[in-house]
């Protein structure tokens, strides 16, 4: 996709640890265009947060990144700290799982919104204040004017996440990265926040990346999904194609392991045995091979590369992909 | 109230009220809750964060004193038992927590952690303790010879939860409260632990109170489900029936809000904006009325009682959906 707003090319993130090098992100390619939503799905430790931090150029100091992160025509890995700071909050915004990561507990909500707006946009105080009120209203906060004087701790978790989203949207970013934005919230609030993100993404024609461990979250709300396992993208496809025909055994297993409402109580769940490999001890073959029910000889000795299924948009890294096995 | 689960429930909670006092204000964490759990049954308890699920669990175990109400375990009222009598009864009731890593002492070896309830219960013979620890560790899928000498930090979250489950089972309890046992675990590990809990239930003949905020998780393991909102029970009924035909508007809202892993199911945009009100000043009448699409004047003035709406299904609502 040449028209992509963001493209991550061959990204590798290495972290030195006392146990040896930890490859958090292993040769990842991704792209997302304006007005599109990409879901990144994976379990804890699979590298999804490190990948998003690599995009934002907010990696831990010790981390080493190679590859390119092209955003709006420029390589972010080559930008100065000053240019990056300007870009973040202006064109590149982020919403974290814990809204307190992005909110300052000792400043009022009004101060935080107004300061962010004034730092990036040429608006006077009255204009910035007016815009803050509009934003709070847009994210569904009742009585927005009164809220400007409140501190984050005076709000519930769901309200705080709305404020964090308002701050992220305040400068009309081109790309919004939402890292597990609803994991800490209750289902009813989760649905509201996801609706809100989808609505604002459409209205602003933003590009959006939703990072989550929940396949249910990406199913109805993304255009494309990338599934990560042990630092790599193991399957990537337009969302409908992925759910219609999963090719990679890990994706299939992840979906099967979810408890479902239409299954009778006490039905044993198809669990995935074992657990992900130690990231400081990478496997020679397919990282999923110790847990994969389809694993064969080649899987343990050779690493499967991403290749395309019947359409070039549907990629998977597996020697024995699912449909090919059917009837074989 | 007719909440009869069986003629002889193992656990029976009657009109339980639990409050916290914070800065001179009263938090109404659990208000007039009654429940029954039959021997061998799993009752699921769902509700949003802060609705009082954990408080209810802790009050049942007498880890938190109730303001009023009874907790009848096998006919004995735990709220009035004291000293040795309470200790004897408590051995038969165990708790598994949400955060497996935090609930294990980081400086003690796994063998000692799992043996601790035996020590407290006065099992003096070290060989006997070792034998029972080995038995229960094997039962939860861990190799006793490999894990007994190691420390908690050497284990993953899923393995720590197995250790916690082993510790809770070592005294052969009859009743186990699982407070969000899989919420902190990854999807692939979650299914393993849920299956393990089911196996352990069969093997040790357990009765379970299974607390979670995830409806699909609760349904997977529960015979009956109780839905809680802001300190009160909204609805209780057989799992399948409750999910197929919810009677309480809050149950319906919870079911509707679950993200479905199917792109053809468009997420509903109908979930009303609004959040649970404060448990310090809960709304008058029905506590759900500030978010309820069916609320009317009566809902503000009159507390709805749990009433039978279908076989085995009870709802506390003036205008139930069925
Ligand atoms: N030790 C405490 N002191 C004061 N208030 C408390 C205490 N523990 C809980 N509460 C309050 O009591 C109410 C019920 O809390 P509880 O922990 O029982 O809810 P919960 O349903 O288990 O929530 P979660 O899903 O977040 O675990 C909440 O308003 C909570 O803030
Ligand atoms: S490459 Fe082999 S081990 Fe890996 S997912 Fe495919 S079948 Fe399973
Ligand atoms: S009693 Fe009234 S407010 Fe409460 S759930 Fe029923 S209809 Fe809604
Ligand atoms: Mg709790």
XYZ file of C-alpha atoms and ligand atoms in Angstrom:
698
model
C 0.000 0.000 0.000
C 1.874 3.068 -1.203
C -0.759 5.522 -0.030
C -0.474 4.420 3.600
C -0.253 7.186 6.169
C 1.834 4.987 8.417
C 3.993 2.115 7.349
C 6.245 0.112 9.586
C 8.911 -1.623 7.561
C 10.925 -4.514 8.830
C 10.850 -3.268 12.409
C 12.992 -5.104 14.959
C 13.103 -4.103 18.630
C 15.781 -5.640 20.841
C 15.905 -5.161 24.595
C 18.950 -6.140 26.617
C 17.935 -8.040 29.787
C 19.957 -9.818 32.492
C 18.890 -13.089 30.862
C 20.154 -12.031 27.449
C 18.741 -10.221 24.474
C 14.955 -10.069 24.267
C 13.616 -9.606 20.763
C 10.295 -7.902 21.515
C 9.420 -7.140 17.901
C 10.734 -9.412 15.187
C 10.692 -8.166 11.576
C 7.263 -6.607 11.529
C 5.677 -4.921 8.496
C 2.427 -3.023 8.898
C 0.564 -0.220 7.211
C -2.540 1.816 7.831
C -4.141 4.435 5.607
C -6.106 7.571 6.425
C -9.651 6.819 7.512
C -8.817 3.162 8.186
C -8.640 1.131 11.381
C -6.074 -1.571 12.012
C -6.445 -3.994 14.912
C -3.373 -5.576 16.462
C -4.294 -8.667 18.463
C -2.078 -10.675 20.731
C -1.585 -11.880 24.266
C 0.516 -10.178 26.895
C 4.180 -10.207 26.077
C 3.689 -10.805 22.344
C 5.197 -7.406 21.496
C 2.131 -5.349 20.621
C 2.859 -2.564 23.084
C 6.557 -2.434 22.094
C 5.487 -2.173 18.482
C 3.194 0.762 19.222
C 5.945 2.386 21.253
C 8.282 1.950 18.321
C 5.788 3.789 16.119
C 5.556 6.587 18.669
C 9.328 6.544 19.154
C 8.714 6.081 22.864
C 10.789 2.950 23.399
C 12.678 2.395 26.647
C 16.154 3.979 26.485
C 17.964 0.652 26.327
C 15.890 -0.639 23.450
C 17.373 -0.869 19.951
C 15.087 -0.334 16.977
C 15.957 -1.134 13.392
C 13.808 -0.810 10.319
C 11.763 2.178 9.215
C 8.675 3.865 10.586
C 7.320 5.986 7.734
C 4.666 8.463 8.776
C 3.229 10.968 6.328
C 6.313 10.709 4.133
C 9.005 10.961 6.813
C 10.995 8.321 8.640
C 10.283 8.823 12.351
C 13.418 6.920 13.342
C 15.460 9.750 11.801
C 13.649 12.717 13.361
C 15.119 14.839 16.152
C 13.641 14.602 19.641
C 12.237 18.112 19.231
C 10.462 17.306 15.945
C 9.093 14.100 17.418
C 7.697 15.887 20.433
C 5.876 18.297 18.133
C 4.503 15.443 16.091
C 3.250 13.487 19.074
C 0.169 15.119 20.417
C -0.281 16.972 17.136
C -0.455 14.437 14.309
C 0.216 11.276 16.277
C -1.884 10.692 19.357
C -2.195 7.828 21.780
C -4.709 6.513 24.307
C -3.403 4.036 26.882
C -5.104 1.281 28.871
C -4.746 3.283 32.051
C -5.978 6.819 31.358
C -3.805 8.087 34.205
C -0.756 7.343 32.045
C -1.696 10.292 29.880
C -3.467 12.497 32.428
C -1.688 14.558 35.042
C -3.241 13.944 38.474
C -2.406 17.388 39.858
C -3.805 19.465 36.985
C -7.453 20.117 36.297
C -8.964 18.617 33.186
C -9.405 22.111 31.759
C -5.742 22.993 32.241
C -4.604 19.771 30.586
C -6.840 20.182 27.581
C -6.148 23.873 27.128
C -2.387 23.460 27.514
C -2.266 20.630 24.990
C -4.311 22.619 22.516
C -2.267 25.786 22.933
C 0.999 23.918 22.654
C 0.121 22.603 19.224
C -2.440 24.971 17.752
C -2.442 28.733 17.454
C -5.479 29.502 19.557
C -5.925 32.077 22.314
C -7.107 31.085 25.781
C -10.792 31.720 25.152
C -10.718 29.778 21.892
C -8.802 26.903 23.464
C -11.273 26.823 26.331
C -14.213 26.774 23.960
C -12.631 23.960 22.007
C -12.042 21.975 25.206
C -15.713 22.222 26.086
C -16.701 21.047 22.610
C -14.332 18.107 22.850
C -15.622 17.000 26.242
C -19.155 17.187 24.896
C -18.105 15.199 21.820
C -16.746 12.366 23.957
C -20.003 12.182 25.890
C -19.135 13.955 29.114
C -22.198 15.541 30.684
C -21.916 19.154 31.914
C -18.556 19.724 30.181
C -18.127 23.293 31.384
C -18.185 22.276 35.021
C -15.772 19.396 34.342
C -12.985 21.758 33.292
C -12.398 22.616 36.941
C -12.294 18.980 38.099
C -9.285 16.771 38.700
C -8.933 13.311 37.122
C -9.397 11.504 40.458
C -12.849 13.036 40.785
C -14.031 11.067 37.754
C -14.870 7.391 37.289
C -12.605 5.153 35.198
C -14.855 5.399 32.155
C -15.073 9.200 32.394
C -11.298 9.441 32.746
C -10.827 7.379 29.612
C -13.212 9.755 27.805
C -11.110 12.701 28.961
C -7.924 10.956 27.812
C -9.568 10.461 24.420
C -10.586 14.131 24.339
C -6.966 15.116 25.024
C -5.758 12.745 22.310
C -8.251 14.175 19.810
C -7.699 17.788 20.791
C -5.249 18.599 18.013
C -6.992 16.698 15.237
C -4.360 13.937 14.932
C -3.940 12.045 11.679
C -3.241 8.804 13.507
C -4.624 7.629 16.838
C -3.098 4.629 18.569
C -5.354 3.087 21.226
C -3.434 0.558 23.334
C -5.958 -1.679 25.151
C -8.202 1.373 25.592
C -11.011 -0.558 27.266
C -9.317 -3.467 29.007
C -9.625 -1.812 32.422
C -13.292 -0.928 31.897
C -16.567 -2.745 32.386
C -18.364 -4.221 29.363
C -21.083 -1.596 29.203
C -18.524 1.221 29.428
C -16.213 -0.642 27.054
C -18.917 -0.671 24.381
C -19.494 3.064 24.829
C -15.787 3.906 24.524
C -15.331 1.720 21.436
C -18.384 3.355 19.847
C -16.933 6.743 20.669
C -13.558 5.924 19.108
C -15.212 4.556 15.977
C -17.430 7.612 15.619
C -14.575 10.096 16.011
C -12.352 8.087 13.696
C -15.007 8.259 10.956
C -15.832 11.886 11.522
C -12.211 12.997 11.421
C -11.101 10.549 8.753
C -8.266 9.566 11.074
C -6.169 6.463 10.799
C -6.528 4.358 13.937
C -4.701 1.416 15.453
C -6.517 -0.540 18.159
C -4.314 -2.835 20.186
C -6.128 -5.532 22.134
C -5.999 -9.119 23.363
C -9.692 -9.545 22.591
C -10.669 -10.799 19.138
C -14.209 -9.696 19.959
C -13.083 -6.063 20.113
C -11.518 -6.084 16.640
C -14.222 -8.131 14.899
C -16.810 -5.417 14.437
C -14.612 -2.358 14.566
C -11.562 -2.682 12.322
C -10.841 -2.847 8.600
C -7.770 -4.989 8.953
C -6.322 -7.219 11.676
C -2.765 -8.257 12.430
C -2.304 -11.146 14.869
C 0.989 -11.183 16.759
C 2.689 -14.072 18.469
C 6.138 -14.043 20.067
C 7.114 -10.712 18.508
C 6.011 -11.478 14.969
C 2.959 -10.850 12.885
C 1.726 -14.374 12.197
C -1.445 -13.530 10.294
C -2.716 -10.359 8.689
C -5.891 -9.859 6.693
C -8.884 -7.639 6.027
C -11.139 -8.252 9.035
C -13.979 -10.036 7.201
C -11.539 -12.304 5.372
C -9.763 -13.196 8.602
C -12.915 -14.207 10.418
C -14.252 -16.009 7.374
C -11.208 -18.172 6.997
C -8.424 -18.115 9.561
C -5.296 -19.664 8.089
C -2.867 -19.599 10.982
C -3.488 -22.247 13.672
C -2.732 -19.767 16.473
C -5.481 -17.376 15.331
C -7.922 -20.229 15.131
C -6.929 -21.532 18.556
C -7.211 -18.063 20.095
C -10.757 -17.700 18.826
C -11.722 -21.229 19.862
C -10.419 -20.689 23.411
C -12.798 -17.788 24.053
C -15.809 -18.752 26.159
C -18.936 -18.161 24.040
C -22.424 -17.280 25.107
C -24.059 -19.753 22.741
C -22.288 -22.763 24.225
C -23.910 -24.763 27.044
C -22.435 -24.424 30.538
C -19.775 -26.963 31.574
C -18.669 -27.608 27.986
C -14.874 -28.004 28.176
C -13.128 -25.141 26.384
C -10.687 -25.960 23.588
C -7.706 -24.604 25.493
C -4.271 -23.971 23.984
C -1.857 -26.135 25.931
C 1.412 -24.780 27.287
C 2.369 -21.137 27.087
C 4.254 -18.723 24.814
C 8.008 -19.297 24.494
C 10.512 -17.413 26.633
C 11.302 -14.316 24.515
C 14.963 -14.457 25.504
C 15.184 -18.022 24.154
C 13.812 -17.763 20.626
C 12.899 -21.010 18.929
C 14.566 -22.095 15.741
C 11.334 -23.057 14.020
C 7.800 -21.737 14.289
C 7.312 -20.060 17.703
C 3.898 -21.652 18.024
C 5.125 -25.177 17.269
C 5.311 -26.448 20.893
C 1.604 -25.615 21.318
C 0.303 -26.240 17.812
C -1.871 -29.270 17.212
C -0.867 -29.338 13.539
C 2.852 -29.110 14.157
C 4.971 -31.359 11.950
C 8.685 -31.956 11.525
C 9.473 -28.918 9.436
C 7.758 -26.606 11.959
C 10.407 -27.219 14.607
C 13.409 -26.682 12.373
C 12.457 -23.859 10.047
C 10.721 -20.508 10.587
C 7.662 -19.973 8.398
C 7.669 -16.602 6.625
C 4.587 -14.504 5.931
C 3.122 -15.494 2.585
C -0.179 -14.766 0.929
C -3.284 -16.891 0.743
C -5.758 -16.687 -2.124
C -5.702 -12.885 -1.995
C -2.526 -10.806 -1.645
C -4.032 -8.976 1.348
C -4.353 -12.130 3.422
C -0.976 -13.117 4.820
C -0.042 -15.910 7.189
C 3.125 -17.507 8.499
C 2.534 -21.245 8.580
C 3.684 -24.367 6.746
C 0.368 -26.110 7.205
C -2.279 -23.423 6.966
C -5.816 -24.355 7.885
C -7.792 -24.372 4.634
C -5.043 -26.213 2.797
C -5.345 -29.005 5.326
C -9.081 -29.429 4.821
C -9.660 -32.332 2.465
C -5.916 -32.954 2.162
C -38.240 -14.852 49.718
C -38.490 -17.904 47.543
C -34.988 -18.382 46.210
C -35.010 -22.072 46.780
C -32.191 -23.741 44.865
C -32.632 -27.101 46.568
C -34.263 -28.342 49.750
C -30.919 -28.356 51.531
C -28.642 -25.629 50.230
C -25.016 -25.905 51.296
C -24.725 -22.134 51.427
C -27.544 -19.785 52.191
C -27.129 -16.018 52.420
C -30.033 -14.168 53.988
C -30.631 -10.420 53.749
C -26.934 -9.670 53.904
C -25.928 -6.023 54.360
C -22.301 -4.928 54.217
C -21.134 -1.353 54.456
C -17.842 0.476 54.509
C -17.341 3.749 56.206
C -14.983 6.123 54.417
C -14.333 9.668 55.571
C -17.558 9.786 57.564
C -19.592 8.525 54.596
C -21.223 5.126 54.261
C -20.620 3.010 51.169
C -23.557 0.680 50.631
C -21.497 -2.148 49.154
C -23.975 -5.016 49.639
C -27.611 -4.224 50.395
C -30.074 -6.898 51.441
C -28.740 -9.743 49.320
C -30.165 -13.258 49.627
C -28.801 -16.288 47.797
C -28.762 -20.042 47.943
C -26.247 -22.463 46.543
C -27.062 -26.139 46.357
C -24.497 -28.817 47.126
C -22.474 -29.540 43.988
C -23.747 -26.458 42.198
C -21.770 -23.585 40.661
C -23.408 -20.212 41.121
C -21.933 -17.451 38.953
C -22.005 -13.886 40.253
C -21.614 -11.106 37.680
C -21.721 -7.350 37.741
C -19.669 -4.283 36.980
C -16.636 -3.179 38.903
C -17.500 -1.911 42.356
C -20.971 -3.467 42.468
C -20.049 -5.432 45.587
C -19.166 -8.900 44.264
C -15.907 -9.247 46.186
C -17.441 -7.703 49.286
C -20.202 -10.299 49.186
C -17.621 -13.081 48.822
C -15.549 -11.747 51.678
C -18.574 -11.348 53.917
C -19.618 -14.939 53.224
C -16.160 -16.052 54.374
C -16.385 -13.785 57.435
C -13.340 -11.858 56.247
C -15.536 -8.794 56.405
C -18.174 -8.342 59.048
C -21.731 -7.878 57.869
C -23.916 -5.122 59.299
C -26.841 -7.523 59.329
C -28.030 -10.727 57.729
C -27.101 -14.371 57.997
C -24.629 -16.654 56.257
C -25.767 -20.229 56.762
C -23.171 -22.799 55.786
C -24.466 -26.351 56.061
C -27.027 -25.023 58.528
C -24.580 -23.115 60.744
C -24.764 -19.337 60.864
C -21.164 -18.242 60.288
C -21.919 -14.688 61.404
C -22.507 -15.855 64.981
C -19.746 -18.480 65.205
C -16.581 -17.554 67.044
C -13.114 -18.875 67.829
C -12.500 -22.573 67.295
C -15.994 -23.266 65.958
C -15.544 -20.636 63.233
C -12.055 -21.945 62.423
C -13.396 -25.457 62.006
C -16.126 -24.223 59.694
C -13.765 -21.997 57.690
C -11.564 -24.956 56.773
C -14.483 -26.202 54.734
C -14.713 -22.906 52.820
C -11.832 -21.537 50.716
C -11.125 -18.526 48.495
C -9.216 -18.105 45.224
C -8.273 -14.550 44.267
C -8.064 -12.616 41.034
C -4.387 -11.742 41.127
C -2.549 -15.048 41.454
C 0.931 -13.551 41.590
C 0.126 -11.017 44.304
C -1.576 -13.609 46.458
C 1.549 -15.769 46.787
C 4.251 -14.816 49.279
C 7.285 -14.083 47.046
C 9.833 -15.348 49.602
C 8.318 -18.748 50.299
C 8.784 -21.921 48.310
C 5.818 -23.379 46.463
C 5.810 -26.526 48.609
C 5.544 -24.416 51.780
C 2.909 -22.102 50.305
C 0.644 -24.996 49.418
C 1.319 -26.708 52.792
C 0.494 -23.608 54.809
C -3.262 -24.299 55.266
C -2.303 -27.774 56.549
C 0.079 -26.257 59.094
C -2.589 -23.813 60.245
C -5.107 -26.639 60.483
C -2.717 -28.510 62.766
C -1.523 -31.326 60.494
C 1.749 -32.008 62.337
C 3.255 -34.930 60.426
C 5.626 -33.510 57.739
C 5.354 -36.671 55.633
C 1.594 -36.455 55.664
C 1.819 -32.777 54.615
C 4.280 -33.575 51.852
C 2.061 -36.354 50.576
C -1.025 -34.145 50.473
C 0.848 -31.247 48.833
C 2.216 -33.588 46.168
C -1.229 -35.031 45.556
C -2.890 -31.646 45.071
C -0.036 -30.196 42.967
C -0.293 -33.163 40.603
C -4.051 -32.690 40.482
C -3.644 -29.119 39.191
C -1.178 -30.261 36.554
C 2.140 -29.364 38.174
C 4.993 -31.773 38.817
C 5.551 -31.693 42.617
C 9.219 -32.670 42.371
C 9.910 -29.867 39.891
C 7.945 -27.043 41.500
C 7.984 -27.595 45.287
C 11.411 -26.059 45.858
C 10.943 -23.037 43.608
C 9.783 -19.469 44.322
C 6.642 -17.771 42.902
C 8.536 -15.385 40.605
C 9.786 -18.352 38.615
C 6.227 -19.041 37.448
C 3.884 -17.449 34.936
C 0.484 -16.018 35.874
C -1.315 -19.162 34.765
C 1.009 -21.399 36.768
C 0.638 -19.148 39.823
C -3.128 -19.536 39.532
C -2.666 -23.328 39.473
C -0.617 -23.014 42.656
C -3.333 -20.879 44.282
C -5.941 -23.447 43.315
C -3.780 -26.215 44.792
C -3.426 -24.239 48.021
C -7.179 -23.721 48.255
C -7.865 -27.435 47.757
C -5.259 -28.937 50.052
C -7.635 -29.022 53.044
C -10.347 -30.768 51.027
C -12.871 -27.952 51.305
C -16.511 -28.337 50.322
C -17.157 -24.815 49.175
C -14.809 -22.558 47.188
C -15.312 -18.919 46.319
C -13.457 -18.031 43.112
C -13.141 -14.236 42.934
C -12.291 -13.373 39.310
C -9.887 -16.315 39.037
C -9.127 -15.765 35.336
C -9.461 -12.002 34.865
C -5.726 -11.423 35.080
C -4.876 -14.222 32.655
C -4.364 -14.259 28.898
C -7.023 -15.754 26.667
C -5.039 -18.903 25.889
C -4.299 -19.551 29.575
C -7.785 -18.591 30.735
C -9.358 -21.600 29.032
C -6.828 -23.936 30.690
C -7.677 -22.612 34.162
C -11.443 -22.696 33.573
C -11.156 -26.314 32.465
C -8.993 -27.061 35.495
C -11.575 -25.568 37.866
C -14.243 -27.768 36.316
C -12.050 -30.854 36.699
C -11.265 -30.000 40.306
C -14.927 -29.454 41.024
C -15.741 -32.952 39.807
C -12.754 -34.583 41.438
C -13.191 -33.014 44.882
C -16.990 -32.733 44.802
C -16.912 -28.962 45.228
C -19.644 -26.366 45.402
C -18.541 -23.071 43.827
C -19.395 -19.398 43.995
C -17.766 -18.084 40.832
C -17.369 -14.293 40.723
C -16.505 -12.544 37.450
C -17.380 -9.514 35.390
C -17.222 -11.435 32.105
C -20.588 -12.994 31.273
C -19.253 -15.515 28.796
C -16.714 -16.758 31.339
C -19.426 -17.063 33.977
C -21.743 -18.907 31.658
C -19.043 -21.401 30.733
C -18.875 -22.769 34.278
C -22.125 -21.899 36.062
C -25.368 -23.802 36.582
C -27.109 -20.665 37.734
C -26.131 -17.010 37.478
C -26.816 -14.077 39.783
C -26.515 -10.536 38.401
C -25.596 -7.745 40.775
C -25.830 -3.985 40.334
C -24.681 -1.395 42.834
C -24.954 -3.647 45.864
C -28.248 -5.331 45.002
C -29.221 -8.497 43.158
C -31.084 -7.798 39.914
C -31.691 -11.269 38.649
C -31.000 -14.931 39.425
C -31.712 -17.880 37.197
C -30.449 -20.957 35.356
C -27.539 -19.895 33.084
C -28.924 -20.848 29.683
C -32.349 -19.496 30.452
C -31.050 -16.227 31.860
C -28.887 -15.533 28.818
C -31.571 -16.585 26.363
C -34.369 -14.623 28.032
C -33.125 -12.016 30.486
C -35.913 -10.446 32.519
C -34.036 -7.547 34.060
C -33.097 -4.603 31.802
C -29.609 -4.531 33.328
C -28.983 -8.192 32.460
C -30.121 -7.431 28.911
C -27.747 -4.457 28.720
C -24.816 -6.558 29.940
C -25.495 -9.241 27.344
C -25.833 -6.697 24.567
C -22.545 -5.005 25.423
C -20.371 -8.116 25.055
C -18.069 -7.779 22.043
C -18.793 -10.691 19.710
C -15.901 -12.150 17.703
C -17.868 -12.067 14.453
C -17.519 -9.160 11.998
C -21.038 -9.748 10.657
C -22.486 -8.888 14.027
C -22.393 -5.105 13.971
C -21.725 -3.733 17.429
C -24.922 -2.242 18.825
C -24.860 1.485 19.273
C -27.760 1.344 21.668
C -25.872 1.019 24.922
C -27.015 4.042 26.887
C -24.410 6.551 27.958
C -24.132 6.638 31.685
C -22.256 4.902 34.408
C -23.070 3.336 37.710
C -23.935 6.014 40.263
C -22.061 6.295 43.528
C -22.637 3.578 46.134
C -22.425 6.363 48.734
C -25.726 7.827 47.584
C -27.429 5.098 45.550
C -30.572 6.165 43.672
C -33.851 5.744 45.538
C -36.152 2.923 44.523
C -34.491 0.783 41.864
C -30.768 1.479 41.846
C -30.570 0.886 38.102
C -33.172 3.488 37.227
C -30.681 6.235 36.253
C -29.535 4.087 33.313
C -32.692 2.123 32.624
C -34.656 2.752 29.417
C -37.863 1.480 31.082
C -37.699 3.543 34.279
C -40.829 5.377 35.440
C -42.034 7.149 38.589
C -42.640 3.921 40.477
C -39.022 2.875 39.905
C -37.885 5.988 41.778
C -40.094 5.465 44.785
C -40.325 1.729 45.329
C -37.492 -0.777 45.702
C -38.279 -3.735 43.407
C -38.223 -7.099 45.211
C -36.937 -10.279 43.574
C -39.971 -11.995 42.060
C -40.424 -15.219 40.163
C -40.594 -14.450 36.422
C -40.073 -17.925 34.949
C -39.206 -21.381 36.260
C -36.299 -20.897 38.624
C -35.734 -17.340 37.379
C -36.172 -14.298 39.621
C -35.872 -10.615 38.759
C -36.030 -7.455 40.840
C -37.833 -5.152 38.424
C -41.197 -3.411 38.256
C -41.332 -3.783 34.472
C -39.460 -6.984 33.602
C -38.783 -7.892 29.990
C -40.575 -11.214 30.336
N -11.887 -1.857 52.095
C -12.769 -0.991 51.574
N -12.967 0.219 52.146
C -13.869 1.082 51.645
N -14.629 0.847 50.565
C -14.491 -0.326 49.942
C -13.549 -1.305 50.409
N -13.617 -2.378 49.595
C -14.564 -2.098 48.665
N -15.095 -0.866 48.873
C -16.174 -0.222 48.113
O -17.328 -1.058 48.181
C -17.997 -1.152 46.926
C -18.036 -2.610 46.468
O -16.708 -3.034 46.196
P -16.281 -4.516 45.775
O -14.800 -4.591 45.811
O -17.053 -5.495 46.585
O -16.814 -4.564 44.277
P -16.556 -5.660 43.131
O -17.889 -5.913 42.547
O -15.799 -6.812 43.664
O -15.690 -4.846 42.085
P -14.502 -5.351 41.064
O -15.214 -5.948 39.906
O -13.830 -4.066 40.710
O -13.637 -6.310 41.802
C -17.213 -0.226 45.983
O -17.828 1.031 45.967
C -15.846 -0.143 46.629
O -15.217 1.080 46.278
S 4.135 -23.614 11.054
Fe 3.642 -25.599 11.909
S 3.746 -25.268 14.129
Fe 3.658 -23.266 13.178
S 1.515 -22.776 13.175
Fe 1.920 -23.714 11.212
S 1.484 -25.894 11.526
Fe 1.622 -24.958 13.528
S -37.447 -1.419 38.325
Fe -37.722 0.199 36.826
S -35.716 1.207 36.719
Fe -35.427 -0.745 37.744
S -34.818 -2.114 36.131
Fe -37.020 -2.332 36.342
S -37.865 -0.851 34.886
Fe -35.732 -0.337 35.133
Mg -13.814 -7.691 43.085
